[in-house]
Amino acid sequence: MTMPTAHIFLRLPILFIIFNLITTLIPSALCNDDARYTECRNTYDCGLLKNIIYPFWAANSRPQHCGREGYQLTCRDDQNTVIRIEDQDFLVLNISREVHTITIARVDLWDSPCPSRLVNTTLDYDRFAYVQAVRNLTLFYGCVPTNQSIANNFTCKIEGTQNDLAIYIDDSISSLTPGQNETFCPYNIRVPIMWTGVDRPPENYTVDVLKQVLKQGFRVEYYADWKLCGPCMLSNGTCGSNITTDSFLCFCGGQPYEETCPSSGDNSWSWKREVVVGAAAAAGIGILLCVIVCCIKSRKQTFMRTKSHQDLEVFIQNNGPLAVKRYKFSDIRKMTNSFKDKLGQGGYGDVYKGKLRDGCLVAVKVLNASKGNGEDFINEVASISRTSHVNVVTLLGYCFEGQKKALIYEFMPNGSLEKFIYKENSLKTTPHLELEKLFEIAIGIARGLEYLHRGCNIRILHFDKKPHNILLDDNFCPKISDFGLSKLCLKKESIMSMLDARGTIGYIAPEVFCRNFGGVSVKSDVYSYGMMILEVAGGRKNSDVQVSHTTDAFFPDWIYKHLEQGSSNLGLPNPMTQEENELARKMILVGLWCIQTKPSDRPSMSKVIEMLEGSIEALQIPPKPVLTTPIRTPAESESTTLSSLIC
């Protein structure tokens, strides 16, 4: 009976010291972060621009050491953001952190093409560079009028000039006409522009249109040690500079470093060791040092988050506040009434019905802690938070607390598309959708997909389009959802690299799992759309196990057989009116064009919309793809990455 008691008393000094370390020294150390680290970690707003980060800074909003020399912003009246480059003031219209570009416009030409001072546009080429799409517009002033008609002219009184006639010329696509050559114009300036949606300027542009073009501004890339800033952020630091030498610094919790912060273990070990040595010396018991170190290291290994969760937190923090709200998991529990009303489940989690404080109904997707390494969560938040389109589901918020991750979407009362097109999924309570409505849904999906490919500020490849991931609102307007497997890429990148295949068997383009067919691109999404629209038109899965084990089991093969036989109704089982037959035939022909084996043979989503909205007579029967019968697998319904299938 005495041994256990003695053992407890022997451990009391150790427990007492550890308790003091945790309750006094550790919290105080965590609170003593470098002030610059705390200041620069937060984003700031300037004018109408939100969530600005390195390398930009503003005198009254963000210290200079949080940015770089040459990137100071001036905030005017909560409306305008101004940057000064080579003694010229420019309005900052947009900042794109993903591709490191800003859109700027000259302040002196904002209200009128008649500046008070004639100065060419110049850049600090050590910090900025024009993007490829920028062109020069030359403005000529003080021109002497002639008897000939002069195109692209406007009236402009410049101090020191005798004549009010002015001319503008787009240098990249125009030159002076004979009439303009004969016109003597003693003064001119060059202004960078970006002609949006126009191949060449019309001959009779008014001065109002010229003002509009000048207000669109032009894009420039900015350079600020991105090769150093990226690793710094990944090491849980924040980017800044030494204002004395204008050199890069990575601000960390304890002190700044020239490149990256030390690993979390090394960074915390130094001060913990000093605390332990001091405590051991004060106590006078040398043996306690080893015991305390072992206890602290064991505790740290037990409770420290995994590398993937650290990377996920760094991503959320360093990308600044997103357009959607971040919730606590306790908020998720409240809005779902403790997960009472379950709407469905998938490979990556369960979906519950919930309600926000304002009464708005939502669908809450709670991700399984054991699934994936956080990449799917990052993909979904990063992708869908950048979108705003009637045919893309709206992300209202997200939750990230260690292993607990959730996404909050707008509630779709009619659920997913699959229950309206597959007979085996149809319930007696499910309303029947006419083919005309299904055709409208197909066009809506195409428009949403075209927006993801071309309408966003950065291109989004979905990689998992199928009826299960198309949600329908109360008016049966389709919404593309589930961006867990999506990829972001710059618009100038037509082909993207991938280390693994991703998607759902039966909807994956050939080039995704076998690079011999071509590169992965937006045409891979077109293939998935084609397979889906064939199922919508046929009212069955493309691979139907309930059909006999013949080629009829694969719907595209079955359709091609009826096309070769010249069947007018394509062998579809349900009786149709002439109008319904035309809509079904149109969807099937477009779907067959979309599933061509070679990506280059498939239409773009813009062309798909044009084909669906055009005349049926304009659609030709596409050639039969080299690959038609799909890869067989028992798990055709689950989205996944398919590394084993890559050629």
Coordinates of C-alpha atoms in Angstrom, one line a residue, residues 229-602:
C229 CA 7.5 34.9 -50.5
G230 CA 5.9 31.6 -51.5
P231 CA 8.1 29.4 -49.3
C232 CA 7.9 32.0 -46.5
M233 CA 4.0 31.7 -46.4
L234 CA 4.2 27.9 -46.6
S235 CA 6.5 28.0 -43.5
N236 CA 3.7 29.8 -41.7
G237 CA 5.4 33.2 -42.0
T238 CA 4.3 36.4 -43.6
C239 CA 6.1 38.4 -46.3
G240 CA 7.7 41.8 -45.6
S241 CA 10.8 43.8 -46.0
N242 CA 13.7 45.6 -44.4
I243 CA 12.9 49.2 -45.1
T244 CA 16.5 50.3 -44.7
T245 CA 17.9 48.0 -47.4
D246 CA 14.6 47.2 -49.2
S247 CA 15.4 43.5 -49.0
F248 CA 13.0 40.7 -48.4
L249 CA 12.2 39.5 -44.9
C250 CA 10.0 36.6 -43.7
F251 CA 8.3 37.7 -40.5
C252 CA 7.8 34.8 -38.1
G253 CA 6.3 34.4 -34.6
G254 CA 9.5 35.1 -32.8
Q255 CA 11.8 37.0 -35.2
P256 CA 12.2 37.8 -38.9
Y257 CA 14.3 35.6 -41.2
E258 CA 15.8 36.2 -44.6
E259 CA 13.9 33.3 -46.3
T260 CA 11.6 31.0 -44.3
C261 CA 10.6 30.4 -40.8
P262 CA 12.2 27.4 -39.0
S263 CA 10.1 24.3 -38.7
S264 CA 7.6 24.4 -35.8
G265 CA 9.6 21.9 -33.8
D266 CA 12.9 23.8 -34.1
N267 CA 11.2 27.2 -33.5
S268 CA 9.6 26.1 -30.2
W269 CA 12.4 24.0 -28.9
S270 CA 14.9 26.8 -28.3
W271 CA 12.7 28.7 -25.8
K272 CA 11.3 25.6 -24.2
R273 CA 14.8 24.3 -23.6
E274 CA 15.8 27.6 -21.9
V275 CA 12.7 27.4 -19.7
V276 CA 13.4 23.8 -18.7
V277 CA 17.1 24.5 -17.9
G278 CA 16.1 27.5 -15.7
A279 CA 13.5 25.5 -13.9
A280 CA 15.9 22.6 -13.4
A281 CA 18.6 24.9 -12.0
A282 CA 16.2 26.6 -9.7
A283 CA 14.9 23.3 -8.4
G284 CA 18.4 21.9 -8.1
I285 CA 17.4 18.5 -9.3
G286 CA 19.2 17.7 -12.5
I287 CA 17.3 14.5 -13.2
L288 CA 14.1 16.5 -13.7
L289 CA 15.5 18.1 -16.9
C290 CA 15.3 14.8 -18.9
V291 CA 11.9 14.0 -17.5
I292 CA 10.4 17.4 -18.4
V293 CA 11.9 17.4 -21.9
C294 CA 10.5 13.9 -22.6
C295 CA 7.1 15.0 -21.3
I296 CA 7.0 18.2 -23.4
K297 CA 8.1 16.4 -26.6
S298 CA 5.6 13.6 -26.0
R299 CA 2.8 16.2 -25.4
K300 CA 3.8 18.1 -28.5
Q301 CA 3.8 15.1 -30.7
T302 CA 0.4 14.0 -29.4
F303 CA -1.4 17.3 -29.8
M304 CA 0.4 19.0 -32.7
R305 CA -1.7 19.0 -35.9
T306 CA -0.5 17.0 -38.9
K307 CA 1.4 18.7 -41.8
S308 CA -1.6 18.7 -44.0
H309 CA -3.8 20.5 -41.5
Q310 CA -1.0 23.1 -41.0
D311 CA -0.8 23.6 -44.7
L312 CA -4.6 24.0 -44.8
E313 CA -4.6 26.7 -42.1
V314 CA -1.7 28.5 -43.8
F315 CA -3.7 28.5 -47.1
I316 CA -6.7 30.1 -45.4
Q317 CA -4.7 32.7 -43.5
N318 CA -2.4 33.7 -46.3
N319 CA -5.1 34.0 -48.9
G320 CA -6.8 36.6 -46.7
P321 CA -10.5 36.7 -45.7
L322 CA -12.4 34.9 -48.4
A323 CA -15.7 36.1 -49.9
V324 CA -17.5 33.6 -47.7
K325 CA -17.8 33.5 -43.9
R326 CA -15.9 31.2 -41.7
Y327 CA -18.0 29.5 -39.0
K328 CA -17.1 27.6 -35.8
F329 CA -18.1 24.0 -35.6
S330 CA -20.4 24.9 -32.7
D331 CA -22.3 27.2 -35.2
I332 CA -22.5 24.3 -37.6
R333 CA -24.1 22.2 -34.9
K334 CA -26.6 24.9 -34.1
M335 CA -27.7 25.6 -37.7
T336 CA -28.3 21.9 -38.4
N337 CA -30.1 21.3 -35.0
S338 CA -27.4 18.8 -34.0
F339 CA -27.4 17.2 -37.5
K340 CA -31.0 16.2 -37.2
D341 CA -32.1 16.3 -40.9
K342 CA -29.8 14.3 -43.1
L343 CA -30.3 15.0 -46.8
G344 CA -27.8 12.5 -48.2
Q345 CA -24.3 11.2 -48.1
G346 CA -21.3 10.7 -50.5
G347 CA -17.8 9.4 -50.6
Y348 CA -16.4 12.5 -48.7
G349 CA -19.1 13.2 -46.1
D350 CA -22.8 13.7 -45.2
V351 CA -25.1 16.5 -46.2
Y352 CA -27.5 18.0 -43.6
K353 CA -30.3 20.5 -43.9
G354 CA -29.8 23.7 -41.8
K355 CA -31.0 27.2 -41.2
L356 CA -29.0 30.4 -40.7
R357 CA -29.9 33.0 -38.1
D358 CA -31.8 35.1 -40.8
G359 CA -34.0 32.0 -41.5
C360 CA -32.2 31.2 -44.8
L361 CA -32.2 27.5 -45.5
V362 CA -28.8 25.9 -46.2
A363 CA -27.3 22.6 -47.1
V364 CA -24.3 21.7 -44.8
K365 CA -21.7 19.3 -46.1
V366 CA -19.7 17.8 -43.3
L367 CA -16.5 16.2 -44.6
N368 CA -15.3 12.9 -43.2
A369 CA -12.1 13.4 -41.1
S370 CA -10.6 10.2 -42.5
K371 CA -11.1 11.1 -46.2
G372 CA -8.2 12.7 -48.1
N373 CA -5.5 15.1 -46.8
G374 CA -7.5 18.4 -47.0
E375 CA -6.8 18.9 -50.7
D376 CA -10.4 18.4 -51.6
F377 CA -11.5 20.9 -49.0
I378 CA -9.0 23.5 -50.2
N379 CA -10.0 22.9 -53.9
E380 CA -13.7 23.4 -53.1
V381 CA -13.3 26.5 -51.0
A382 CA -10.7 28.1 -53.3
S383 CA -12.7 27.3 -56.5
I384 CA -16.3 28.1 -55.6
S385 CA -15.5 31.2 -53.5
R386 CA -14.3 32.8 -56.8
T387 CA -17.5 32.1 -58.7
S388 CA -20.8 34.0 -59.1
H389 CA -23.2 32.6 -61.7
V390 CA -26.8 31.5 -61.8
N391 CA -25.8 28.0 -62.8
V392 CA -23.1 27.5 -60.2
V393 CA -24.1 26.7 -56.6
T394 CA -23.4 29.5 -54.1
L395 CA -21.0 28.8 -51.2
L396 CA -22.2 30.7 -48.2
G397 CA -19.6 29.7 -45.7
Y398 CA -17.1 27.1 -44.4
C399 CA -15.8 25.6 -41.2
F400 CA -12.3 24.5 -40.4
E401 CA -11.3 23.4 -36.9
G402 CA -8.6 20.7 -37.0
Q403 CA -10.2 17.5 -38.2
K404 CA -13.6 19.2 -38.4
K405 CA -14.4 20.6 -41.9
A406 CA -17.7 21.7 -43.3
L407 CA -19.1 23.6 -46.3
I408 CA -22.3 25.6 -46.2
Y409 CA -24.2 26.0 -49.5
E410 CA -27.5 27.5 -50.6
F411 CA -30.3 25.0 -50.1
M412 CA -31.6 23.3 -53.3
P413 CA -35.2 22.0 -52.6
N414 CA -35.3 19.7 -55.6
G415 CA -32.1 17.8 -54.9
S416 CA -29.9 16.4 -57.6
L417 CA -30.6 15.8 -61.3
E418 CA -30.1 12.1 -61.2
K419 CA -33.4 11.3 -59.4
F420 CA -35.3 12.9 -62.3
I421 CA -33.6 11.0 -65.2
Y422 CA -32.9 7.5 -63.9
K423 CA -36.0 5.2 -63.5
E424 CA -34.5 3.2 -60.7
N425 CA -34.0 6.5 -58.7
S426 CA -37.4 7.9 -59.4
L427 CA -39.9 7.8 -56.5
K428 CA -43.7 8.2 -56.7
T429 CA -43.3 11.6 -55.0
T430 CA -40.8 12.8 -57.6
P431 CA -42.4 15.0 -60.2
H432 CA -42.0 14.0 -63.8
L433 CA -39.9 16.4 -65.9
E434 CA -40.8 16.9 -69.5
L435 CA -38.1 16.7 -72.1
E436 CA -38.4 20.4 -72.8
K437 CA -37.5 21.1 -69.1
L438 CA -34.6 18.6 -69.3
F439 CA -33.3 20.4 -72.4
E440 CA -33.4 23.8 -70.5
I441 CA -31.5 22.1 -67.7
A442 CA -28.8 20.9 -70.2
I443 CA -28.4 24.4 -71.6
G444 CA -28.1 25.8 -68.1
I445 CA -25.4 23.3 -67.1
A446 CA -23.5 24.2 -70.3
R447 CA -23.7 27.9 -69.5
G448 CA -22.4 27.3 -66.0
L449 CA -19.5 25.2 -67.3
E450 CA -18.7 27.9 -69.9
Y451 CA -18.5 30.4 -67.1
L452 CA -16.1 28.3 -65.1
H453 CA -13.9 27.9 -68.2
R454 CA -14.0 31.5 -69.5
G455 CA -16.0 33.8 -67.2
C456 CA -14.0 33.7 -63.9
N457 CA -10.9 35.7 -63.2
I458 CA -9.1 32.3 -63.2
R459 CA -10.1 29.2 -65.1
I460 CA -11.7 26.4 -63.1
L461 CA -11.7 22.7 -64.4
H462 CA -14.4 20.8 -62.5
F463 CA -13.4 17.2 -63.3
D464 CA -16.5 15.6 -61.7
K465 CA -19.6 16.5 -63.7
K466 CA -22.3 13.9 -63.4
P467 CA -26.1 14.1 -62.7
H468 CA -25.4 13.6 -59.0
N469 CA -23.4 16.8 -58.8
I470 CA -26.1 18.9 -60.6
L471 CA -28.5 20.5 -58.1
L472 CA -31.9 22.0 -58.9
D473 CA -33.5 24.9 -57.1
D474 CA -37.3 25.4 -56.6
N475 CA -37.6 26.5 -60.3
F476 CA -35.5 23.6 -61.5
C477 CA -32.6 25.9 -62.5
P478 CA -29.5 23.7 -62.5
K479 CA -26.5 24.5 -60.3
I480 CA -23.1 22.9 -60.8
S481 CA -21.8 21.7 -57.4
D482 CA -19.1 19.6 -55.7
F483 CA -15.8 21.2 -56.6
G484 CA -13.7 18.8 -54.5
L485 CA -11.8 17.5 -57.5
S486 CA -11.5 20.8 -59.3
K487 CA -8.3 22.4 -60.5
L488 CA -7.4 26.1 -60.9
C489 CA -5.3 27.3 -63.8
L490 CA -4.4 30.5 -65.5
K491 CA -6.5 31.4 -68.6
K492 CA -3.4 31.4 -70.8
E493 CA -2.7 27.8 -69.9
S494 CA -4.5 25.6 -72.4
I495 CA -3.0 22.3 -71.2
M496 CA -2.5 21.6 -67.5
S497 CA -0.3 19.0 -65.8
M498 CA -1.7 16.4 -63.4
L499 CA -0.1 13.7 -61.3
D500 CA -3.2 11.6 -61.0
A501 CA -6.5 10.9 -62.7
R502 CA -9.6 12.2 -61.1
G503 CA -13.4 11.9 -61.6
T504 CA -16.1 9.3 -61.7
I505 CA -15.8 6.2 -63.8
G506 CA -18.0 6.6 -66.9
Y507 CA -17.6 10.3 -67.1
I508 CA -13.8 10.6 -67.2
A509 CA -12.2 11.7 -70.5
P510 CA -9.7 9.3 -72.0
E511 CA -6.8 11.8 -71.7
V512 CA -7.3 12.1 -68.0
F513 CA -6.3 8.5 -67.3
C514 CA -4.1 7.9 -70.3
R515 CA -1.9 10.8 -71.6
N516 CA -1.5 9.1 -75.0
F517 CA -4.8 10.5 -76.0
G518 CA -3.7 14.1 -75.4
G519 CA -3.3 16.7 -72.7
V520 CA -5.8 17.4 -69.9
S521 CA -7.7 20.7 -70.6
V522 CA -11.1 22.2 -70.6
K523 CA -12.0 19.7 -73.3
S524 CA -11.8 17.0 -70.5
D525 CA -14.8 18.8 -68.8
V526 CA -16.6 18.8 -72.2
Y527 CA -16.3 15.0 -72.4
S528 CA -17.9 14.6 -69.0
Y529 CA -20.7 17.0 -70.0
G530 CA -21.3 14.9 -73.2
M531 CA -21.6 11.7 -71.2
M532 CA -24.0 13.4 -68.8
I533 CA -26.2 15.0 -71.5
L534 CA -26.5 11.5 -73.2
E535 CA -27.9 10.2 -69.9
V536 CA -30.4 13.1 -69.7
A537 CA -31.6 12.4 -73.2
G538 CA -31.8 8.7 -72.8
G539 CA -33.2 8.6 -69.3
R540 CA -30.7 5.9 -68.3
K541 CA -27.1 5.4 -67.2
N542 CA -24.7 5.1 -70.2
S543 CA -23.5 1.8 -68.7
D544 CA -26.8 0.1 -67.8
V545 CA -26.2 -3.2 -65.9
Q546 CA -29.9 -4.0 -66.2
V547 CA -29.7 -4.3 -69.9
S548 CA -28.4 -7.6 -71.3
H549 CA -24.7 -8.1 -71.6
T550 CA -24.5 -6.9 -75.2
T551 CA -23.4 -3.7 -76.8
D552 CA -26.9 -2.3 -75.9
A553 CA -25.7 -2.1 -72.3
F554 CA -23.6 1.0 -73.3
F555 CA -25.9 3.8 -74.4
P556 CA -23.6 5.6 -76.9
D557 CA -23.0 2.2 -78.7
W558 CA -26.7 1.7 -78.8
I559 CA -27.3 5.2 -80.2
Y560 CA -24.7 4.8 -82.9
K561 CA -26.3 1.5 -84.0
H562 CA -29.7 3.3 -84.5
L563 CA -28.0 6.2 -86.3
E564 CA -26.4 3.7 -88.7
Q565 CA -29.8 2.1 -89.3
G566 CA -31.4 5.6 -90.0
S567 CA -33.9 5.3 -87.1
S568 CA -35.9 8.5 -86.8
N569 CA -36.5 8.3 -83.1
L570 CA -33.0 6.9 -82.3
G571 CA -34.6 3.8 -80.6
L572 CA -35.7 5.7 -77.5
P573 CA -38.3 3.7 -75.6
N574 CA -40.7 6.4 -74.6
P575 CA -43.2 7.7 -77.2
M576 CA -42.4 11.3 -78.2
T577 CA -43.9 14.2 -80.0
Q578 CA -42.1 15.6 -83.0
E579 CA -40.8 18.5 -80.9
E580 CA -39.6 16.2 -78.2
N581 CA -37.9 13.9 -80.7
E582 CA -36.1 16.9 -82.1
L583 CA -34.9 18.0 -78.7
A584 CA -33.7 14.5 -77.8
R585 CA -31.9 14.1 -81.1
K586 CA -30.2 17.5 -80.7
M587 CA -29.0 16.6 -77.2
I588 CA -27.8 13.2 -78.4
L589 CA -25.9 14.6 -81.4
V590 CA -24.3 17.3 -79.2
G591 CA -23.4 14.7 -76.6
L592 CA -21.8 12.4 -79.2
W593 CA -19.7 15.4 -80.4
C594 CA -18.6 16.0 -76.9
I595 CA -17.3 12.5 -76.3
Q596 CA -15.0 12.3 -79.2
T597 CA -11.8 10.5 -78.3
K598 CA -9.4 13.2 -79.4
P599 CA -9.8 16.4 -77.3
S600 CA -9.3 18.6 -80.4
D601 CA -12.3 17.0 -82.0
R602 CA -14.6 18.1 -79.2

